[in-house]
Coordinates of C-alpha atoms in Angstrom, one line a residue:
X1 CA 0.0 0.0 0.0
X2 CA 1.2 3.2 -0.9
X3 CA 0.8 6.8 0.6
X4 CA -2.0 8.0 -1.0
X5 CA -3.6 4.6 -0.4
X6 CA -2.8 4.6 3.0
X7 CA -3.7 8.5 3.3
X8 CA -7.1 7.9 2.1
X9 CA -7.8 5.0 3.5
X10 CA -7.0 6.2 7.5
X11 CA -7.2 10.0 7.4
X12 CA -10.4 11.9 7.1
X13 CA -9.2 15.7 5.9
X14 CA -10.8 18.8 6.8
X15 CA -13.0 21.3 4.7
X16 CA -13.0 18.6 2.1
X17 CA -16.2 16.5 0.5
X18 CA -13.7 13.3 1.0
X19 CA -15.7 11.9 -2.6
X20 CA -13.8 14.7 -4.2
X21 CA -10.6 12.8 -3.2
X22 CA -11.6 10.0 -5.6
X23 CA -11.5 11.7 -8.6
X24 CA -8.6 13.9 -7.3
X25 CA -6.2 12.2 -5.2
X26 CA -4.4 13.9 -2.0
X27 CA -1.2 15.3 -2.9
X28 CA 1.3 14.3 -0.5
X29 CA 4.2 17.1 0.3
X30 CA 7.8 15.9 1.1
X31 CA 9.1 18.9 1.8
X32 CA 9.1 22.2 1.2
X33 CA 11.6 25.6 0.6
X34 CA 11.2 29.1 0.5
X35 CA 7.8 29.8 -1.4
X36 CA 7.3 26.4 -2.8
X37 CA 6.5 22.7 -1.8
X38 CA 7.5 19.6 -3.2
X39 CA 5.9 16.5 -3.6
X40 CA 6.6 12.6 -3.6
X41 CA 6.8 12.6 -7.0
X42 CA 9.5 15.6 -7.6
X43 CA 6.4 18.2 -8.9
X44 CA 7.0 21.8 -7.6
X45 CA 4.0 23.9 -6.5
X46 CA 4.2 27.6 -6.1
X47 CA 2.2 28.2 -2.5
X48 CA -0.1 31.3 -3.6
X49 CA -1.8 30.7 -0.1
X50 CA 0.5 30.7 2.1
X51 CA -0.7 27.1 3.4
X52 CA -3.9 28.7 4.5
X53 CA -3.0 32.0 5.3
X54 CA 0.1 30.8 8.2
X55 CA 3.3 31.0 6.2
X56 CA 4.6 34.9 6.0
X57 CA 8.7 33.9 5.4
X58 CA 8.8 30.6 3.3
X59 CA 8.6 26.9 4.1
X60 CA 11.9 25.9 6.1
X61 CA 12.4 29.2 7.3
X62 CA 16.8 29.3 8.7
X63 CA 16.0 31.8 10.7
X64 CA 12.6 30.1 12.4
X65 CA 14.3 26.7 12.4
X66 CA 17.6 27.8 13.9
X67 CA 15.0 29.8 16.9
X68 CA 13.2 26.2 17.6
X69 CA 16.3 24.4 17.4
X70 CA 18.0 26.2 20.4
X71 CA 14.5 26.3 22.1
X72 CA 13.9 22.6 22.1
X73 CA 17.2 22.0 23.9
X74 CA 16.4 24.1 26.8
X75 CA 12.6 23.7 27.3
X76 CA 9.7 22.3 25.2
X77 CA 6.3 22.9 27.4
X78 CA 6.1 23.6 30.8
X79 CA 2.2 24.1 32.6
X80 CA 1.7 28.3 31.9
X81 CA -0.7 27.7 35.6
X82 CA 1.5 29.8 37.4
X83 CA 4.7 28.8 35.9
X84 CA 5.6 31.0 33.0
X85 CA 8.4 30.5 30.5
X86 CA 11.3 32.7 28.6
X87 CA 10.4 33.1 25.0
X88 CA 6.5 33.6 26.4
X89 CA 7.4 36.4 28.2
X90 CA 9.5 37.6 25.7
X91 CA 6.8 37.5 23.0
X92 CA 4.5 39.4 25.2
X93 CA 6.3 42.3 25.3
X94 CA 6.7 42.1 21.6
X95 CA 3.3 41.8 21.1
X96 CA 2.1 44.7 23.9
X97 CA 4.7 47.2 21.9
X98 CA 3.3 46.5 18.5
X99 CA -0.6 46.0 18.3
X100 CA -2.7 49.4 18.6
X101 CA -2.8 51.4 22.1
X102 CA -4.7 50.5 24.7
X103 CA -3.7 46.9 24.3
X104 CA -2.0 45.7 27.2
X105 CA -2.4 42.1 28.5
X106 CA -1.8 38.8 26.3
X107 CA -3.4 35.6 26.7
X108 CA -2.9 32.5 25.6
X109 CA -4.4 30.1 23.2
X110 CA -3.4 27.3 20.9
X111 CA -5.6 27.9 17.4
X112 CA -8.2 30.4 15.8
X113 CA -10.9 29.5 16.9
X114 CA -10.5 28.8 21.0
X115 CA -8.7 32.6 20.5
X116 CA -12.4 33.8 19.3
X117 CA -13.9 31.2 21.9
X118 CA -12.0 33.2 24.6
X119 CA -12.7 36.8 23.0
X120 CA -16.2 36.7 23.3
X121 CA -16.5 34.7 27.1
X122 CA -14.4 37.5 27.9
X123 CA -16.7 39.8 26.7
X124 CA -19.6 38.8 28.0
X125 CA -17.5 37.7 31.6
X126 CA -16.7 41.9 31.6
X127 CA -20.0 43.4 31.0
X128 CA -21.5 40.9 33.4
X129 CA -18.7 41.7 36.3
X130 CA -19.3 45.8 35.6
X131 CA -23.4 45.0 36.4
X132 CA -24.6 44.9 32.8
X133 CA -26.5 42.1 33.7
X134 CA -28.4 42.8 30.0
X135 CA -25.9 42.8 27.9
X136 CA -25.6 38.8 26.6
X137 CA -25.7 39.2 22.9
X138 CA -23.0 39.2 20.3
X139 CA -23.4 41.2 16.7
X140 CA -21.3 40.0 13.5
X141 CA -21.8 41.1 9.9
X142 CA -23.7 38.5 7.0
X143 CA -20.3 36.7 5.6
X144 CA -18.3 36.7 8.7
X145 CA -16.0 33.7 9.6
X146 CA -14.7 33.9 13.0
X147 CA -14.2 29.9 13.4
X148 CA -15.5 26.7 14.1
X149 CA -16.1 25.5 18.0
X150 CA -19.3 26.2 18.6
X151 CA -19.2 29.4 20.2
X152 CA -16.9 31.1 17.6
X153 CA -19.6 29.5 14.6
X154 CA -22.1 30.9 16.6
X155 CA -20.4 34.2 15.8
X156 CA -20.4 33.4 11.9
X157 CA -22.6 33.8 9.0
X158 CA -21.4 31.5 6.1
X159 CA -24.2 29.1 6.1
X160 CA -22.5 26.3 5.0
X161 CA -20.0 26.4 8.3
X162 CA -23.0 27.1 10.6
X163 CA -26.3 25.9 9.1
X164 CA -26.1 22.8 10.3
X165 CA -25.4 23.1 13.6
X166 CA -28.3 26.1 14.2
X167 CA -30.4 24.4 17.0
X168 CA -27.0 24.2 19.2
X169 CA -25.3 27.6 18.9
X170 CA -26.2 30.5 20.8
X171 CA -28.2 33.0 19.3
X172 CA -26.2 36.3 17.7
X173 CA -27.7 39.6 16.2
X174 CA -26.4 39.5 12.1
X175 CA -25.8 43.0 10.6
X176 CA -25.7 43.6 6.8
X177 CA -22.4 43.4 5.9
X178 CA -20.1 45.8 3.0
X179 CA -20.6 44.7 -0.2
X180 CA -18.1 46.8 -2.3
X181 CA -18.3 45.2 -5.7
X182 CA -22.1 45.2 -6.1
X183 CA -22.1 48.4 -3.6
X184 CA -25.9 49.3 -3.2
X185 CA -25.0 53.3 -2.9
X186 CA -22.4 53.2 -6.0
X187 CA -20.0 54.3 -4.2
X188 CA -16.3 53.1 -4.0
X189 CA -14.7 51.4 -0.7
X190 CA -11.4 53.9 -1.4
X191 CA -13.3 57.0 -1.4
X192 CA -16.4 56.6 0.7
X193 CA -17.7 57.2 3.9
X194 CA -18.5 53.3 4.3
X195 CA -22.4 54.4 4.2
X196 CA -23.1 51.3 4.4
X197 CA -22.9 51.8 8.0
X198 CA -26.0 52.8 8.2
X199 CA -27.7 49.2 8.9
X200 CA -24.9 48.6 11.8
X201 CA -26.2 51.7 13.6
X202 CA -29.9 50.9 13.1
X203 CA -29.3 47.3 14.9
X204 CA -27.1 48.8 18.0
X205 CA -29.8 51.9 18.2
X206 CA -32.8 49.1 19.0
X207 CA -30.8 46.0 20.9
X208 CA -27.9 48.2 22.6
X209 CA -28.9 47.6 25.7
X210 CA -28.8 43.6 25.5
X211 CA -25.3 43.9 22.9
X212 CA -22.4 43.1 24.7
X213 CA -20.1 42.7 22.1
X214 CA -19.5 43.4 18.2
X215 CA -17.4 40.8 16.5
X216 CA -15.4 42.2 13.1
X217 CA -12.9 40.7 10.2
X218 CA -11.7 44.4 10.0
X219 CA -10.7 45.5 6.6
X220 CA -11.4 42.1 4.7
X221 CA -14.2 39.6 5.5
X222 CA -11.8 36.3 4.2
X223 CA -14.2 33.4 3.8
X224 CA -16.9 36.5 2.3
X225 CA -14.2 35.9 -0.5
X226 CA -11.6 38.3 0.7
X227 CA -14.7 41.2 0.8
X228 CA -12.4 44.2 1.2
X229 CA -14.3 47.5 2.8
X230 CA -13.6 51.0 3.6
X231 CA -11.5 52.0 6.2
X232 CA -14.4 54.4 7.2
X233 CA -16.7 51.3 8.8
X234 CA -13.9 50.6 11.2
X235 CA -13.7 54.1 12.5
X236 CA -17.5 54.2 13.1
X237 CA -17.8 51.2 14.4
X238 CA -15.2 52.4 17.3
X239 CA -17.4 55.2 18.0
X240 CA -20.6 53.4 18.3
X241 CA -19.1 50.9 20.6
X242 CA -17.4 53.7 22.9
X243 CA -21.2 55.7 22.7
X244 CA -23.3 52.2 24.0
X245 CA -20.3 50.4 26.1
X246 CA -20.0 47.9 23.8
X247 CA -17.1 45.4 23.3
X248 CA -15.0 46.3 20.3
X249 CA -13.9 42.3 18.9
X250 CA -10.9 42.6 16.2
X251 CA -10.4 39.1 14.9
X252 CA -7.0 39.8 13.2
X253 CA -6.6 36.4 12.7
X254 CA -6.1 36.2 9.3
X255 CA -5.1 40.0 8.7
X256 CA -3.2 40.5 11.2
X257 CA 1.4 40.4 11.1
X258 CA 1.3 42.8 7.7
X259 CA -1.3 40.9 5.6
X260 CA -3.0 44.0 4.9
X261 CA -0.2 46.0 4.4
X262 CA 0.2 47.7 7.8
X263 CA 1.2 45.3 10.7
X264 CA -2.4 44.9 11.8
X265 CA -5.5 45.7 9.4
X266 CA -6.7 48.2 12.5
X267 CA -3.9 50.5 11.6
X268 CA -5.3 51.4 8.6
X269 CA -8.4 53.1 10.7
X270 CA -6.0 54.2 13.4
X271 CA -8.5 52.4 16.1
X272 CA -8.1 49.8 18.4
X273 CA -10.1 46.9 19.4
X274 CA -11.1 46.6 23.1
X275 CA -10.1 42.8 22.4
X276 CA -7.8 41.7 19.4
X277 CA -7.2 38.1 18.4
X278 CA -4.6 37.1 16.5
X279 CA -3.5 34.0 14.9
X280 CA -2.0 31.9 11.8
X281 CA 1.0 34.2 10.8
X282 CA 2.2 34.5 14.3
X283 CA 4.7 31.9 14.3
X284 CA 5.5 32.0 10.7
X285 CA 3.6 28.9 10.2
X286 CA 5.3 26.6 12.3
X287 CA 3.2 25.6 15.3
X288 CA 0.0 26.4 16.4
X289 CA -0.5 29.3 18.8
X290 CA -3.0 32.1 19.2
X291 CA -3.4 35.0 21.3
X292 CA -5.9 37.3 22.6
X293 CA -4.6 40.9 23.4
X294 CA -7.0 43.1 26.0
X295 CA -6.9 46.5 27.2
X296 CA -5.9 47.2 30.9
X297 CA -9.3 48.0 31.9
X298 CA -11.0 44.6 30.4
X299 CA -8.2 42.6 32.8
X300 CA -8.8 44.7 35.7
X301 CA -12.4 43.7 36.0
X302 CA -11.2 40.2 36.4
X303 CA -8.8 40.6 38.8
X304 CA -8.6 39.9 42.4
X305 CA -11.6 38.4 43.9
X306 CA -12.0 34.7 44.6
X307 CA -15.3 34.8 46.6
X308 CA -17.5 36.2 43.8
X309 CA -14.9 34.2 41.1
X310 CA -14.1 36.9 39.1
X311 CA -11.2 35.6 37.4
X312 CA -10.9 34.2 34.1
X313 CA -11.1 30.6 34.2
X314 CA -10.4 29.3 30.9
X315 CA -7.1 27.2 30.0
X316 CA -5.6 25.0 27.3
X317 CA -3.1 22.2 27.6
X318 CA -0.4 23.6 25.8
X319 CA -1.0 27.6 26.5
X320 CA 2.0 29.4 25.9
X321 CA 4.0 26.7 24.4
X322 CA 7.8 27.7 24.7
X323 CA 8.7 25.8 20.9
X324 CA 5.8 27.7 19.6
X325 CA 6.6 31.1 21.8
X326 CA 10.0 30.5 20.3
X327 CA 8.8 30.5 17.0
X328 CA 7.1 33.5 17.6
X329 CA 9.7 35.7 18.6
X330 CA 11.8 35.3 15.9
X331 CA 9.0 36.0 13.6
X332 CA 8.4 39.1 15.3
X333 CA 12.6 39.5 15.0
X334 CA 12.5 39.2 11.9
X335 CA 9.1 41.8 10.9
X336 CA 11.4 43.9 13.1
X337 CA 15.1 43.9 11.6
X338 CA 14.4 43.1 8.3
X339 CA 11.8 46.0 7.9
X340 CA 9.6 43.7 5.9
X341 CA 6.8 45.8 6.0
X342 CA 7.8 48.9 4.3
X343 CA 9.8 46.3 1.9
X344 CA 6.9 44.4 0.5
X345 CA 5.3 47.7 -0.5
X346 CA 6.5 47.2 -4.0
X347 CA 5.7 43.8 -4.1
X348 CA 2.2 44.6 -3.1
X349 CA 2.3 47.1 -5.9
X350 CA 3.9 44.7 -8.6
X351 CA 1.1 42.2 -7.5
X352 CA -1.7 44.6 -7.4
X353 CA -1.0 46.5 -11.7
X354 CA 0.2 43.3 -12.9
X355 CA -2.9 41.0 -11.7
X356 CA -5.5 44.4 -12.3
X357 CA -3.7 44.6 -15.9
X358 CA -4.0 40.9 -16.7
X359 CA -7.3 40.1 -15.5
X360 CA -9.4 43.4 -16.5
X361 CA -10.8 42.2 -19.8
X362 CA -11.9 38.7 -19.0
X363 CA -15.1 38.7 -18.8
X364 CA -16.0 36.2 -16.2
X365 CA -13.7 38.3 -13.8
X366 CA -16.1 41.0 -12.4
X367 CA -13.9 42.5 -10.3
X368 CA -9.9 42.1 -9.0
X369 CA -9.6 43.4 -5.5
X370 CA -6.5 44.1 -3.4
X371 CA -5.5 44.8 -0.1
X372 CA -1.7 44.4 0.7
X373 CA -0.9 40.8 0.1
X374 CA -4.6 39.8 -0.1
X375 CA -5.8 39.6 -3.6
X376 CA -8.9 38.3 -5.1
X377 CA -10.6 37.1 -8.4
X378 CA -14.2 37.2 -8.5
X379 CA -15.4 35.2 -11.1
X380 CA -18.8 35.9 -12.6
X381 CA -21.1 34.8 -15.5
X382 CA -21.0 38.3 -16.8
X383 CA -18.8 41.1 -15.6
X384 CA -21.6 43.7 -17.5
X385 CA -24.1 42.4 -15.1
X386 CA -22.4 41.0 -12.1
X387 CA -24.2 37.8 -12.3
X388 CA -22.7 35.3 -9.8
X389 CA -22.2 32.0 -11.0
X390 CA -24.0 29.6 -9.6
X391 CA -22.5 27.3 -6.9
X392 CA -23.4 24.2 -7.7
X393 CA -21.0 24.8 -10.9
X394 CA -17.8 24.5 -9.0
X395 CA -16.1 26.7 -10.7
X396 CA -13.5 27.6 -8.3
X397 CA -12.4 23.7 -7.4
X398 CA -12.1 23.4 -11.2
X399 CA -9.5 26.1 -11.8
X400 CA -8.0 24.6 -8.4
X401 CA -7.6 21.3 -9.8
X402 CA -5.8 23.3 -13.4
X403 CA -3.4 25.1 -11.2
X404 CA -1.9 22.0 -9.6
X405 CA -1.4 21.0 -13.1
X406 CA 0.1 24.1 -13.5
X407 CA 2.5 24.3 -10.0
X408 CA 0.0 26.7 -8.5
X409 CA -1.2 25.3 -4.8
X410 CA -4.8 28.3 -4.8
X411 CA -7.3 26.6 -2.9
X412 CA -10.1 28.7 -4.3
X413 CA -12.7 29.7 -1.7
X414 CA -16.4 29.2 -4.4
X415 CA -16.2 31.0 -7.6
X416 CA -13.4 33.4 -5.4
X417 CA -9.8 32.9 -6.9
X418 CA -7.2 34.4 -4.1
X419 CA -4.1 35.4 -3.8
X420 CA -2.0 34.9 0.1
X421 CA 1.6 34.1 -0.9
X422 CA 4.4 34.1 1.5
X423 CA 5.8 37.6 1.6
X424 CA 9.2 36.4 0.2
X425 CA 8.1 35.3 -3.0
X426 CA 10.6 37.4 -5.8
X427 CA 8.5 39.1 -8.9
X428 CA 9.1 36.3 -11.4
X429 CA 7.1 34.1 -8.7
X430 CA 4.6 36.8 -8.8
X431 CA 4.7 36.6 -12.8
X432 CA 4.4 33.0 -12.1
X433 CA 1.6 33.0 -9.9
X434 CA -1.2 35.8 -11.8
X435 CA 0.3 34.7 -15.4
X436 CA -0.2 30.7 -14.1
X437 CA -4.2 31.8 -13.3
X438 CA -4.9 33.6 -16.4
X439 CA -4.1 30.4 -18.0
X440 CA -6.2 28.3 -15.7
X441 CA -9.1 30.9 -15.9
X442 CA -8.8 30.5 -20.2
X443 CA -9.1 26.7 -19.9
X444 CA -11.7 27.0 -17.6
X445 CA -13.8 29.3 -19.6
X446 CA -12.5 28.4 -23.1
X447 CA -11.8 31.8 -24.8

């Protein structure tokens, strides 16, 4: 029996119809260098997603490897209940110094969506601790994807994440999200005043009194199919929130560590979050490890009273992992001495004329969007008419299965073709990567 036999035949993957894997069997990765992977057989595939959205400085990183290395010598895991360890206190700091003020205090998760699990306990934990005995509901926009335990789903609107689970998840306010490309007002998400706005302020004017917290993707809503917004919405939102003491929730989880452009996608908005969750890039893509970063005040009203149990109790097995911590810090090192932000700008820019250039007169591509490294095709029927195309149709895992063919690794979310590569890739992987999906969109759509 051979891998792929012995792949399908004991592992059940995830976000996969496993039927799909009989017609298109699991490619099995070796190993894997700089901004490409290699599989069993010797074929090379560009990684255009970053391996969902985690790898910022290229597979086998010498830097990240040479930081776990020395780590796992000295310390692997120790119990973070009352014991602490070096590189976990050392990424705190990091991390307290770099996201937006008022954030202060760090705690530690081990994945997406426990980090989401623990922003919105928190949340609700605060408002009931100040007396706002009310406020028990959570709002998030139509689209949003804030993770899959139960409590972050509940926090979600992509129906086929949550829909079947409905009669177990608690109950959350939905607000009509931003929807740039078929904007209702006709505006355009660089030069308006997000009006869209409008439906976010009509729900907190009537249920403000029982909303305890509003959850947000901020800049792009990624499983919406990378819906990038106007800056505007986050700066309004802030101001509502401070106006009916509500919970500000940035789930930077996927934006966050220069995605976007700026080191988080609040920066953009100049805001903070009253609670910030952060994720995937934050070891580089290495180990898992998530955070959840809290102003001074939020801690405060858990602190010091074990007869009414005000603390926080919530914990995971492996919270603040030293390998992982380790990890961590040198990815921070490395945003930090290697400037990487303001040096990807002209990558961002090379990424951003060359896809809008050779994508702008297909005609099944209604719009190309881009924010930072986050770039997205949306493919329609009819780019005169914005049809969508219908689901059913696959579209998306179609041109998936070309660009393997191809070395592209896209993982299309629907009819949504994105771009998330590894901010090291060089401009002829770039040329690589948008030249490679023209040619995958053509066979797909036969002009």
């Amino acid at each position: 029996m051979n891998l792929v036999e012995k792949d399908l035949k004991y592992i059940w993957h995830p976000a996969s119809q496993m039927k799909d894997y009989e017609d298109l069997n699991p490619v099995i990765i070796e190993n894997g260098k700089g901004a490409y992977l290699y599989d069993i057989h010797g074929n090379k595939y560009l990684d255009c997603i970053s391996s969902w959205w985690v790898n910022l400085f290229g597979h086998c990183n010498e830097r990240i490897n040479n930081a776990i290395n020395k780590q796992l010598n000295s310390l692997e895991h120790v119990i973070f209940a009352h014991l602490s360890n070096v590189p976990a206190v050392e990424l705190s700091e990091k991390l307290v110094d770099i996201t937006p003020e008022p954030l202060k205090k760090v705690f530690f998760c081990d994945n997406g969506s426990s980090a989401v699990e623990v922003a919105l306990k928190i949340s609700y934990q605060y408002h009931k601790q100040k007396g706002n005995q009310k406020k028990t509901k959570f709002v998030a926009l139509e689209n949003s994807y804030h993770g899959e335990t139960l409590g972050a789903l509940s926090a979600c609107n992509v129906g086929f994440f949550k829909d079947t689970y409905k009669d177990i998840i608690i109950e959350t306010y939905k607000c009509k999200s931003p929807n740039c490309y078929r904007c209702e007002f006709g505006l355009n998400r660089e030069s308006c005043s997000a009006e869209c706005f409008k439906y976010m302020e009509e729900l907190i004017s009537k249920y403000h009194e029982e909303i305890c917290g509003i959850i947000i993707e901020p800049m792009v809503q990624g499983a919406a199919g990378m819906n990038i917004y106007s800056k505007e919405y986050l700066k309004k939102l802030r101001k509502l929130c401070d106006e009916y003491d509500i919970t500000f929730i940035g789930d930077e989880i996927a934006v966050g560590f220069g995605r976007t452009g700026k080191m988080f996608a609040s920066n953009h908005s100049n805001i903070s979050p009253d609670i910030m969750t952060l994720s995937k890039g934050i070891t580089g893509g290495y180990l898992p490890l998530s955070v959840v970063m809290v102003t001074e005040e939020i801690y405060n009203c858990f602190y010091d009273d074990y007869e009414k149990l005000t603390g926080f109790f919530h914990s995971h097995s492996y919270s603040g992992n030293a390998l992982a911590c380790a990890a961590a810090v040198e990815t921070m090192n490395i945003f930090h001495y290697e400037d990487i932000i303001n040096k990807n700008i002209e990558k961002f820019n090379y990424m951003k004329d060359l896809s809008t250039e050779v994508f702008k007169d297909i005609k099944n591509v209604g719009e190309y969007r881009q924010l930072g490294f986050i770039g997205a095709i949306e493919l329609v029927q009819n780019k005169d008419n914005k049809t969508p195309i219908p689901w059913e149709k696959r579209v998306g895992y179609s041109i998936y299965k070309r660009g393997l063919k191809n070395g592209l690794l896209l993982r299309p979310m629907g009819n949504i073709i994105y771009f998330m590569p590894p901010y090291i890739v060089n401009k002829d992987d770039l040329d690589f990567m948008i030249k490679g999906t023209y040619k995958c969109i053509k066979e797909e759509f036969k002009f």
